[in-house]
Coordinates of C-alpha atoms and ligand atoms in Angstrom, one line a residue:
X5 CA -13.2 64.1 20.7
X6 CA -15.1 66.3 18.2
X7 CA -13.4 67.2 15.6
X8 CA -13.9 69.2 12.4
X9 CA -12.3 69.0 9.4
X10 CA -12.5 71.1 6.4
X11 CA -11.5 70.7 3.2
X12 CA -11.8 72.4 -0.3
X13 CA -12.6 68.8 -2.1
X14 CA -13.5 65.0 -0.6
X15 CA -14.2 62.3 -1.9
X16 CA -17.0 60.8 -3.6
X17 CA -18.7 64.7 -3.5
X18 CA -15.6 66.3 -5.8
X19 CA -12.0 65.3 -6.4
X20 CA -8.8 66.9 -8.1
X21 CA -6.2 65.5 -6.2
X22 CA -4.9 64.0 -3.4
X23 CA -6.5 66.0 -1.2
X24 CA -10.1 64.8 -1.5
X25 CA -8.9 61.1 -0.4
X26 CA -7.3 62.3 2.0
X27 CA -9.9 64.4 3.7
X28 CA -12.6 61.6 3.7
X29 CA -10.1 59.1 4.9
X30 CA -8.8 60.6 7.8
X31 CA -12.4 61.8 8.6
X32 CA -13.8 57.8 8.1
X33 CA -10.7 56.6 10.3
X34 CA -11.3 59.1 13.3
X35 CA -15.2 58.2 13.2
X36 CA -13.9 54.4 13.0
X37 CA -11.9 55.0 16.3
X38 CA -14.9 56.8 18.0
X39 CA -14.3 60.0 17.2
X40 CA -17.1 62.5 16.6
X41 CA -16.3 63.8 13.3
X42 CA -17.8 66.6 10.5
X43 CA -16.8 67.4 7.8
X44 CA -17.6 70.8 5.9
X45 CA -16.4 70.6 2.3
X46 CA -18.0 73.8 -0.7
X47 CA -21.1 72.0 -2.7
X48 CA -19.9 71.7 -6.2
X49 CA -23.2 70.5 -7.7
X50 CA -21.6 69.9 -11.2
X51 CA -19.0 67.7 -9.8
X52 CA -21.5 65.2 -7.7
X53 CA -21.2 61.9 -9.1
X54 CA -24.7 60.9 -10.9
X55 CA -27.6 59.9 -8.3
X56 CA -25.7 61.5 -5.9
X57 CA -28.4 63.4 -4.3
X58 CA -30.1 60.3 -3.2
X59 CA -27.4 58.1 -2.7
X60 CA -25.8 60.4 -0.1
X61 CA -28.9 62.0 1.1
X62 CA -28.2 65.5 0.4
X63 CA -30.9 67.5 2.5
X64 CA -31.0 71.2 3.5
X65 CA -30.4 72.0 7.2
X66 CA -30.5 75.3 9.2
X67 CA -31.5 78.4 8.0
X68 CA -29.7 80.3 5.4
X69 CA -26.7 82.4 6.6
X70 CA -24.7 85.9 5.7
X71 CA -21.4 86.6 5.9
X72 CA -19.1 89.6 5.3
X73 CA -17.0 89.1 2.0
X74 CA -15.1 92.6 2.3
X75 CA -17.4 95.1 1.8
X76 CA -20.4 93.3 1.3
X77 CA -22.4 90.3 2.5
X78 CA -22.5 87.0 0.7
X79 CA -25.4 84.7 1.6
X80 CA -25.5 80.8 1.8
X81 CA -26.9 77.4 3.4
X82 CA -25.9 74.7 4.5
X83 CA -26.6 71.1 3.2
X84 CA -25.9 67.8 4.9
X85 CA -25.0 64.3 3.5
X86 CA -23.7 61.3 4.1
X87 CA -20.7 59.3 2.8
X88 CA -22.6 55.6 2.4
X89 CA -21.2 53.3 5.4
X90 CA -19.9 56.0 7.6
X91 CA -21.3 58.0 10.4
X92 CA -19.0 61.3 9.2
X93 CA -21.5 64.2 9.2
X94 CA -20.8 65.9 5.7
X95 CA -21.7 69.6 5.8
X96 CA -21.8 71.0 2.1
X97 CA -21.4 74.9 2.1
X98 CA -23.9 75.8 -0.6
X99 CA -23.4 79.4 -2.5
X100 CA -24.3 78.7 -6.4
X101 CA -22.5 82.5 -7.4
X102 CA -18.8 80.6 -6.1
X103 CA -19.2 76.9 -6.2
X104 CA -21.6 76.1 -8.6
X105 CA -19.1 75.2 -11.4
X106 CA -17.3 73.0 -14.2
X107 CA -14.7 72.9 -11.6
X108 CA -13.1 73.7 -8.3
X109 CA -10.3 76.1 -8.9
X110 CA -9.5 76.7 -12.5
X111 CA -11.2 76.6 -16.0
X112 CA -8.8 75.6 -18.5
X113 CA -5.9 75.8 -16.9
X114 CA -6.8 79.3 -15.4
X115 CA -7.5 80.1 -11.9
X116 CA -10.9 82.1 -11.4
X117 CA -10.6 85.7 -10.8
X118 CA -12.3 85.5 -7.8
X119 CA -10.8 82.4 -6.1
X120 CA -9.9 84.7 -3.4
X121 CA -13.2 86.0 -2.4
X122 CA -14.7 82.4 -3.0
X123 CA -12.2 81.0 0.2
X124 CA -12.7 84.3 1.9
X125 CA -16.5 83.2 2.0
X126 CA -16.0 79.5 2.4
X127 CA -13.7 80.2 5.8
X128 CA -15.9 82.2 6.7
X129 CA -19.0 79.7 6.2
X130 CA -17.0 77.3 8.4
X131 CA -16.6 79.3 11.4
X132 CA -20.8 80.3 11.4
X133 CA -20.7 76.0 10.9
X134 CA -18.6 76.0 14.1
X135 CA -20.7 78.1 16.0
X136 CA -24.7 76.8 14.4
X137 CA -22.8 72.6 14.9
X138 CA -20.0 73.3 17.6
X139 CA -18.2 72.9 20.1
X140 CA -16.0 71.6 18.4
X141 CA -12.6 70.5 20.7
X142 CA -10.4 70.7 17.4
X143 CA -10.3 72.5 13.7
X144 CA -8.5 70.9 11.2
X145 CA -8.1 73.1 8.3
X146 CA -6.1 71.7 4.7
X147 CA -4.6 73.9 2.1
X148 CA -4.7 77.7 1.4
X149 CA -8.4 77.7 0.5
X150 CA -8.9 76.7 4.7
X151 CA -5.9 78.8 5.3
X152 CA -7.8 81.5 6.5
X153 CA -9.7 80.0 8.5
X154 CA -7.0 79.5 11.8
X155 CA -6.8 83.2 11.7
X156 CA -10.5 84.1 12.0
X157 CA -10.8 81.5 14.6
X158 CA -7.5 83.0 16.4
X159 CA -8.3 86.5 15.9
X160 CA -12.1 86.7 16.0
X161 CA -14.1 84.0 16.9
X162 CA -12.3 83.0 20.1
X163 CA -13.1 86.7 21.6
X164 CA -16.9 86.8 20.6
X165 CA -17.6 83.4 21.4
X166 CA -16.5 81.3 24.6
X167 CA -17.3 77.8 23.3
X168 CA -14.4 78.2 21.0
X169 CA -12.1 79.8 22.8
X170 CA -10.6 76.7 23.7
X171 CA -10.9 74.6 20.5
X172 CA -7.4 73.6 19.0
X173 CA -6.4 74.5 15.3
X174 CA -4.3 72.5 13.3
X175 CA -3.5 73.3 9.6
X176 CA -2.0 70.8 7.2
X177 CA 0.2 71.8 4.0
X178 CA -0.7 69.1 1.2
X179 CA 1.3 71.2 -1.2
X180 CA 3.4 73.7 -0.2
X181 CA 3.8 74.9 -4.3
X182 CA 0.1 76.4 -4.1
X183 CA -0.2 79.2 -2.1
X184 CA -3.2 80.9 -2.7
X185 CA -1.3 84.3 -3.3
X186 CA -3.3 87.3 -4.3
X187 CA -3.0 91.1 -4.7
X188 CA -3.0 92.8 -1.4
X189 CA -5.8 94.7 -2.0
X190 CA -7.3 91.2 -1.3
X191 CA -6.8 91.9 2.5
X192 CA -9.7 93.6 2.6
X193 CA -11.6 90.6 1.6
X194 CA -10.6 88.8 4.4
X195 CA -12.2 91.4 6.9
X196 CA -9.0 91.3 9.2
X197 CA -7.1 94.6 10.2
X198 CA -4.3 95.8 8.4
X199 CA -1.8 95.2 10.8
X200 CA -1.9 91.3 10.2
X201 CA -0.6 92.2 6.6
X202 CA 2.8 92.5 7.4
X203 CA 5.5 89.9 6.7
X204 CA 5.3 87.5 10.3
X205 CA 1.8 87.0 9.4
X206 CA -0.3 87.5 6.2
X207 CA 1.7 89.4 4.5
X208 CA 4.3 87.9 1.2
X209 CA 6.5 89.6 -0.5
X210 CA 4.1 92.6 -1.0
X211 CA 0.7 89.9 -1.8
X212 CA -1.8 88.4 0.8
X213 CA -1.1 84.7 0.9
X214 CA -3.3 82.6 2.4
X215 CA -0.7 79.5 2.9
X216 CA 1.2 81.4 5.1
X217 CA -2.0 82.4 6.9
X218 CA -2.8 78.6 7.8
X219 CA 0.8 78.4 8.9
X220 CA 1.2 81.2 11.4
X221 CA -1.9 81.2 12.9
X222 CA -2.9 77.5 13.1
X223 CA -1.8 75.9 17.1
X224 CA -0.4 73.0 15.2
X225 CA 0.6 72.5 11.4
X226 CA 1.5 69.7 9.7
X227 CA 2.5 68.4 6.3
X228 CA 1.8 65.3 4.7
X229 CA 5.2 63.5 5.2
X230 CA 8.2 63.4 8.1
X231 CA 10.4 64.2 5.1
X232 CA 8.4 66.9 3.0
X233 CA 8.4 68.6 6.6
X234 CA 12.3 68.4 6.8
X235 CA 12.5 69.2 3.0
X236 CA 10.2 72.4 3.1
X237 CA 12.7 74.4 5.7
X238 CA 15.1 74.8 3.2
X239 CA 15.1 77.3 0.6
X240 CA 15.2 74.4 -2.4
X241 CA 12.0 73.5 -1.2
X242 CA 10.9 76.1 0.6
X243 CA 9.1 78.4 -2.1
X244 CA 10.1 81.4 0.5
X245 CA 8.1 80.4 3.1
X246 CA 11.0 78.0 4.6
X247 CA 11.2 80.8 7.3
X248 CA 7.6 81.1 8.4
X249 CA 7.8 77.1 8.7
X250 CA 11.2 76.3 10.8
X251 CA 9.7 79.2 12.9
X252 CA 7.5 76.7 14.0
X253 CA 9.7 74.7 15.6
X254 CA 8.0 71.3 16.9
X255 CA 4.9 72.8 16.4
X256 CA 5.4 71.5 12.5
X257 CA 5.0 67.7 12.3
X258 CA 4.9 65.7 9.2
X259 CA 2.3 62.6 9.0
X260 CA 2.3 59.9 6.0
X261 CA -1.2 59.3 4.5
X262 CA -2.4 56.2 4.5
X263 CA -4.7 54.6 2.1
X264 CA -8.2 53.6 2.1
X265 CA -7.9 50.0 1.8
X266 CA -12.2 50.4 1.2
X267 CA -11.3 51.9 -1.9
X268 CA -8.1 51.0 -2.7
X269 CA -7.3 47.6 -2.4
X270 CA -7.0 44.4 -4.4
X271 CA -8.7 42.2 -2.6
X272 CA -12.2 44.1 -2.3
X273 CA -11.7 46.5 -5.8
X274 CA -14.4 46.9 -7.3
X275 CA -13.5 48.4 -10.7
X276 CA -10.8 45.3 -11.4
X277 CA -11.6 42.2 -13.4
X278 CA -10.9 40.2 -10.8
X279 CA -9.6 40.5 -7.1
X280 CA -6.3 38.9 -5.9
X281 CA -4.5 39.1 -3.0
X282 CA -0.2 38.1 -2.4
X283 CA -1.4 34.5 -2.5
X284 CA -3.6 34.9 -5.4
X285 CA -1.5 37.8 -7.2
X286 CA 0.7 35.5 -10.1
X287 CA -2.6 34.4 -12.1
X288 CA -4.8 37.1 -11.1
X289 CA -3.0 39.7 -12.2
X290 CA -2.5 38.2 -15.3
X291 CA -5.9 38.3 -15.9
X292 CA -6.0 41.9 -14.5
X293 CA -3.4 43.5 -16.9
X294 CA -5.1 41.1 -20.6
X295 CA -8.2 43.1 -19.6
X296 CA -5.9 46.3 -19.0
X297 CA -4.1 46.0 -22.2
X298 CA -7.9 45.3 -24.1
X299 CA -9.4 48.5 -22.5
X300 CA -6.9 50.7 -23.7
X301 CA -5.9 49.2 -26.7
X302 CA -2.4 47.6 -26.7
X303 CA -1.3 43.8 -27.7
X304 CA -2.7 41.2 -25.3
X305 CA 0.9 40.4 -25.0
X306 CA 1.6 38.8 -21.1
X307 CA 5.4 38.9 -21.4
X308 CA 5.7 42.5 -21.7
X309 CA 6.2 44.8 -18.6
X310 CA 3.1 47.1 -18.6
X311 CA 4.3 50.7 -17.6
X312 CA 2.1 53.0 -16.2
X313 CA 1.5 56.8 -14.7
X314 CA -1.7 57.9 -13.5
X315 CA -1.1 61.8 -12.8
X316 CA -1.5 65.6 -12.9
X317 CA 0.6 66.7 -16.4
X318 CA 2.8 69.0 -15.1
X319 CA 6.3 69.2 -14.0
X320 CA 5.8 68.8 -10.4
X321 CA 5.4 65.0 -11.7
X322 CA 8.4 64.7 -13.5
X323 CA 7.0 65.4 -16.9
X324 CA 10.2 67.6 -18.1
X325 CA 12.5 64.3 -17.4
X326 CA 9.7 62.2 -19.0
X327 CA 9.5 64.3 -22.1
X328 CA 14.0 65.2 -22.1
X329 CA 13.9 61.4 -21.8
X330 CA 11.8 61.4 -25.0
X331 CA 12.2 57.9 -27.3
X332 CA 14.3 56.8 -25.2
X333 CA 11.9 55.6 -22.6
X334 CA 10.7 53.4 -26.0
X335 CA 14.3 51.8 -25.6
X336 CA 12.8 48.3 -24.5
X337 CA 10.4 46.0 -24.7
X338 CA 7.4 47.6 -22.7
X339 CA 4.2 48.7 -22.9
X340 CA 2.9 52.1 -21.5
X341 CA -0.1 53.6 -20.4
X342 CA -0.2 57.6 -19.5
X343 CA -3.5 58.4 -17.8
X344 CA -3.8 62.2 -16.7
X345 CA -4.8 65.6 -17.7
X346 CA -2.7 69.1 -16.9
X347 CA -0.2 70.8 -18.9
X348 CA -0.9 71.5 -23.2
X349 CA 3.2 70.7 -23.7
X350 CA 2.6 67.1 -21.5
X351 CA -0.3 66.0 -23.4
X352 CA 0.7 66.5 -26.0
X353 CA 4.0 64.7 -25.5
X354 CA 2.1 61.8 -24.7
X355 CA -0.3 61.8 -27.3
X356 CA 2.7 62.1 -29.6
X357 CA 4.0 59.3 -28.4
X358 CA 0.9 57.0 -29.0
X359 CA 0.7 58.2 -32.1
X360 CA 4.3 57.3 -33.2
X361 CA 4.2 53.9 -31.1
X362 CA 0.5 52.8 -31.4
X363 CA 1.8 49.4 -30.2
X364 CA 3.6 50.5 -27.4
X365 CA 2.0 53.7 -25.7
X366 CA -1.7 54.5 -24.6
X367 CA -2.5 58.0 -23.4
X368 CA -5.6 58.5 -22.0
X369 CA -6.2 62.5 -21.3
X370 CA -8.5 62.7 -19.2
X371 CA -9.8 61.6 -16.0
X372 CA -11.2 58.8 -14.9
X373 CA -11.4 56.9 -11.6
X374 CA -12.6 53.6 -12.8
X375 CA -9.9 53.1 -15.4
X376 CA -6.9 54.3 -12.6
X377 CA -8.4 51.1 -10.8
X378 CA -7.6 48.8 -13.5
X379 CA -4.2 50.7 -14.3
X380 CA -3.2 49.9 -10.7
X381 CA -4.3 46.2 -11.0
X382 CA -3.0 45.4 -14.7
X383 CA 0.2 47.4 -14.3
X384 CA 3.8 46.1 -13.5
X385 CA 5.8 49.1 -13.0
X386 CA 4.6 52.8 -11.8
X387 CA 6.5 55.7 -12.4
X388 CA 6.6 58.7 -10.3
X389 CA 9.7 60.7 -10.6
X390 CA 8.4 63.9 -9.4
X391 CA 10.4 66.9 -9.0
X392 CA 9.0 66.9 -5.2
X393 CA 6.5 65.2 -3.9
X394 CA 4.8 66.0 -0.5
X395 CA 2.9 62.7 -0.2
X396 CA 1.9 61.0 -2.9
X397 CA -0.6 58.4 -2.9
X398 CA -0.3 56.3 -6.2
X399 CA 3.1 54.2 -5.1
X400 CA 1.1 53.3 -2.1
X401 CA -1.8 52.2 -4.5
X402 CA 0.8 50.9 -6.3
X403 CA 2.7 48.5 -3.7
X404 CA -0.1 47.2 -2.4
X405 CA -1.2 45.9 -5.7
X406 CA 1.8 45.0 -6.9
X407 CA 2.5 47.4 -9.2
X408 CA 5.9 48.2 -8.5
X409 CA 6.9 51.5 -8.0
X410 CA 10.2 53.8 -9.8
X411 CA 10.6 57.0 -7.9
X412 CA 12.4 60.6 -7.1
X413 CA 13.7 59.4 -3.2
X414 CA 11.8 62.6 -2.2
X415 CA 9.4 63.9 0.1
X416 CA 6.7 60.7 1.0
X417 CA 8.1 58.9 -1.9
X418 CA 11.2 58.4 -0.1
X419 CA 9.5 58.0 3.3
X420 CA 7.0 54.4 1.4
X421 CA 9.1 53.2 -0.7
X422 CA 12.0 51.2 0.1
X423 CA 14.6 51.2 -2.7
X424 CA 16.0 48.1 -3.8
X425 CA 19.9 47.6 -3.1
X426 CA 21.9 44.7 -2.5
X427 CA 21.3 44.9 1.4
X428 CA 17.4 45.4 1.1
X429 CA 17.0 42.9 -1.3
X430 CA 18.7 40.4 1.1
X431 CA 16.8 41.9 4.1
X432 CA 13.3 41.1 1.6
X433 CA 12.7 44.8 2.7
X434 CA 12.2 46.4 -0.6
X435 CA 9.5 47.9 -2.4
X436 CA 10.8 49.3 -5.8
X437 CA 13.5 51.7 -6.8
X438 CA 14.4 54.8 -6.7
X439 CA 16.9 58.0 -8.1
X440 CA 18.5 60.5 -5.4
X441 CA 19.3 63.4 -7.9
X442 CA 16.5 64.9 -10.0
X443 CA 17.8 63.8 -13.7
X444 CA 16.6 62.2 -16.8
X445 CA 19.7 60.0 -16.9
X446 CA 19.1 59.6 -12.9
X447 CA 15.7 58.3 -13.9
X448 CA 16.3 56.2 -16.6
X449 CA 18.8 54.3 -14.9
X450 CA 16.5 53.7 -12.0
X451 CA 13.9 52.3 -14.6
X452 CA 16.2 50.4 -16.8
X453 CA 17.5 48.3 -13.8
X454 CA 13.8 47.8 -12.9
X455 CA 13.1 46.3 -16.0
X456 CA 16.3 44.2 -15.7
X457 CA 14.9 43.0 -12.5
X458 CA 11.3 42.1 -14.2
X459 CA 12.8 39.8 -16.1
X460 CA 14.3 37.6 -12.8
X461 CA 11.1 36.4 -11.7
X462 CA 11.7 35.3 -8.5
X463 CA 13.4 38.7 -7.5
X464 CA 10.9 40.5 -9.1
X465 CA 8.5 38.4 -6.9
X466 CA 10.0 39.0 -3.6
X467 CA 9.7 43.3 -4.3
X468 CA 6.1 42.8 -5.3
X469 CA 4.9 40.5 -2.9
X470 CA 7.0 43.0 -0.3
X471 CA 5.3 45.9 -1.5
X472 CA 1.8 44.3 -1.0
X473 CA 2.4 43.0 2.4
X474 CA 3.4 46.9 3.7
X475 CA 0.8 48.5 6.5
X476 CA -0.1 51.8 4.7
X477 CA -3.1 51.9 6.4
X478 CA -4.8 55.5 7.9
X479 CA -5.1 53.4 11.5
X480 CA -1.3 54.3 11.8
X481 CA -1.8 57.7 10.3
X482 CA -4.9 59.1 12.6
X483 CA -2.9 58.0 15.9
X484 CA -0.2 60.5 14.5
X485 CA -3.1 62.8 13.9
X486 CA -4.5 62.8 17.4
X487 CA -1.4 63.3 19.4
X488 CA -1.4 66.5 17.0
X489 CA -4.5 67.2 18.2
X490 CA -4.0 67.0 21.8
X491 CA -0.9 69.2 21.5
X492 CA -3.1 71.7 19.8
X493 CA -5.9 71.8 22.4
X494 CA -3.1 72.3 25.0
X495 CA -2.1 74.9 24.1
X496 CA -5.2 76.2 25.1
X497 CA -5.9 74.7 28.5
X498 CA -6.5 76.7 31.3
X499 CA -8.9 79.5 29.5
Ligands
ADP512 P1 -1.6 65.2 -6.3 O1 -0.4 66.0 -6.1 O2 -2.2 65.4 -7.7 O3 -2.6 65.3 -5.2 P2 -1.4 62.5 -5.3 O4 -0.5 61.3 -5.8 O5 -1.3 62.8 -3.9 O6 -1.1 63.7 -6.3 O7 -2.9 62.1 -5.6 C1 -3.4 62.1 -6.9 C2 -4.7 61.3 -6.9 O8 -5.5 61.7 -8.0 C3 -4.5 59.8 -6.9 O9 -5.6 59.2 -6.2 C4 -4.6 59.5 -8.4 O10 -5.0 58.2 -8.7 C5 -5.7 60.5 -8.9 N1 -5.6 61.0 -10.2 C6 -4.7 61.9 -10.8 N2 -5.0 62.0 -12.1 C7 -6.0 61.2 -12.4 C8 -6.7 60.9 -13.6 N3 -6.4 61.5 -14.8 N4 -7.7 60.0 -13.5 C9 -8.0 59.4 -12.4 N5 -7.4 59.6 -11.2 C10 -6.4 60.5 -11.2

């Protein structure tokens, strides 16, 4: 199959979130099972990692290009790289005016002005990509800043060009809380007629909304979990586009992300002291966590359960329980490490708390791959009690290094991690624990039993070593993929 897959971010060329693992990984995974795979991501040259330009061959191909942004035309090229070890085609959509900049979507805290017009241009650059590198037998668009691209393919491109009239679309929802919702007067960015602005399509609650756009034009959508897809039909987690997504039907289909075990795995790691696998994980990770706990400047003590969140700030993640929770997360005997960056109230919460338990609690604001590595590695318990949580990829990281996991049984946290009960624990199915209703006393009860449990090593053992030994891998997750796929591209056979 060839297959195209956009993205606003991937990984190693710029990352704010889940999203950019995601992209390349599915992308590698495809490629791995002999799928001909592109990927066209914006070029962000202030986010490339240093030596980039060499180490992933960024050259210039094609000639330079013009689309229609509204009103006017906005020009731009195409580069081409490669992700080192994989034969995925990276095409970087270069336009300096949108893309090049401090960072992808926001400067401090606040969303650039023109973040529509950027993603107008950007779907746009990906359908003249489809027509200079196609055919292409599927689109895979992610997020609102692809969302309009199903529609340009649906309403346009299909009708002036034959060799895409019967490429399949499919659209995935990483996060159904950002919607790329603008003024209408937006609409006339996009270049599409009027009559798509009303509420079936583009149209939302009097704005242009370029979520919804991915969702009712795309063949096939999908969200990043079987239970985020449930979840996001109802009005609690609907954000008012539950309708537009049960009228889907089974053309919505939720997929868990897997985990690049390249990248994210103890046993080939790069960052960590030292490697270890479930054989190998009692002394090892001992090592592991006396490095951790030197890095960031806690007590080299190996009898206290390190504590650790590596996250956006904001409440999404469960900040408000954290911060309602307040000293009384200090009620014990553990360490705690807070690596992240978002909201002014959260970091300052945790700074707060470093600087009243200097002993006890290490925020790092800020980010930093390298050191959410060793966190993973030198860590015994993960906390992730997020309000909702589509995916989420840190309890994965965490299982499979042994990091045990505390989370909201929501979304993809409840679909990974299997919470410990009296019947799981005597199955030796579980992975870590979890809280059913969203509450700081919900939460701290969850984390005070795991700690109770820390302390009974062989228990303790059994979750760990459980944990580590679960397939999370994206083999499992592209097969779910390309059945999407397929149903997408029949919906158009026969024209
Ligand atoms: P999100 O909703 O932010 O996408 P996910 O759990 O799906 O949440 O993915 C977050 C990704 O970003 C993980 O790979 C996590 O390790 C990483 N991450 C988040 N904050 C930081 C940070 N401050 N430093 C390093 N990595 C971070």
């Amino acid at each position: 199959m060839r297959i195209l897959i956009t993205a606003s971010e991937a990984i190693p060329f710029a990352k704010t979130g889940g999203l950019a693992d995601v992209a390349t990984a599915l992308a590698q995974e495809l490629n791995v099972e002999g799928h001909d795979v592109t990927l066209v991501i914006p070029h962000y040259p202030q986010l490339l990692p240093p030596g980039a330009r060499q180490r992933f061959q960024i050259t210039s191909i094609g000639d330079e290009f013009s689309v229609p942004v509204g009103p006017r035309k906005s020009t731009g090229s195409f580069l081409q790289a490669k992700i080192p070890n994989s034969n995925v085609q990276v095409i970087l959509v270069d336009q300096p005016d949108y893309f090049d900049r401090p960072s992808p979507y926001v400067y401090e805290n606040i969303p650039y002005e023109d973040n529509c017009e950027r993603f107008v241009f950007f779907s746009r650059a990906v359908v003249t990509a489809i027509k200079q590198f196609g055919p292409f037998d599927i689109v895979h668009a992610n997020d609102w800043q692809t969302g309009l691209l199903p529609a340009l393919i649906d309403i346009e491109a299909r009708k002036q060009n034959p060799e895409i009239r019967r490429t399949g679309t499919v659209f995935t929802i990483h996060n159904l809380a950002f919607q790329g919702r603008f003024w209408h007067w937006d609409m006339v960015l996009t270049g599409l007629d009027w009559k798509y602005f009303n509420w079936k399509q583009m149209e939302f609650f009097g704005d242009l909304n370029l979520l919804k756009t991915g969702i009712v034009f795309a063949d096939m959508v999908t969200t990043v979990s079987p239970t985020y897809a449930r979840e996001i039909q109802t009005p609690d987690y609907g954000w008012g586009l539950d309708p537009a997504l049960s009228g889907r039907g089974n053309s919505l289909v939720g997929i868990l992300n897997g985990v690049d075990t390249e990248i994210w795995h103890p046993e080939k790691d790069r960052f960590i002291k030292v490697n270890y696998s479930v054989e190998t994980v009692d002394v090892n990770k001992a090592i592991c966590k006396a490095d951790l706990q030197e890095q960031v400047g806690l007590p080299k003590n190996p009898d206290a359960p390190v504590v650790a969140m590596i996250s956006r700030m904001s409440e999404q993640k469960g900040f408000d329980l954290l911060k309602k929770a307040g000293d009384r997360l200090l009620n014990n005997d553990a360490q705690f490490i807070f690596l992240g960056t978002g909201e002014h109230v959260y970091e300052e919460f945790v700074k707060e708390l470093s600087q009243t338990y200097p002993n006890r609690v290490a925020s790092l604001v800020k980010f930093d791959e390298e050191l959410a590595h060793k966190i993973e590695a030198g860590s015994d318990l993960f906390l992730m009690p997020s309000e909702f949580e589509p995916c989420g990829l840190n309890q994965m990281y965490s299982m499979l290094y042994g990091t045990v996991p505390v989370v909201h049984a929501v979304g993809g946290l409840a679909d990974s991690v299997v919470p410990v009960t009296p019947e799981t624990l005597d199955e030796k199915t579980a992975t870590g624990f979890s809280f059913d209703r969203y509450s700081t006393e919900g939460f701290l009860k969850a984390f005070e039993t795991a700690l109770k449990m820390f302390r009974d090593k062989p228990v303790w053992s059994q979750i760990r070593d459980t944990g580590m030994q679960q397939d999370l891998s994206w083999a499992r997750s592209a097969r779910n993929y390309l059945e999407v796929y397929r149903k997408a591209i029949d919906k158009h056979a026969g024209k």
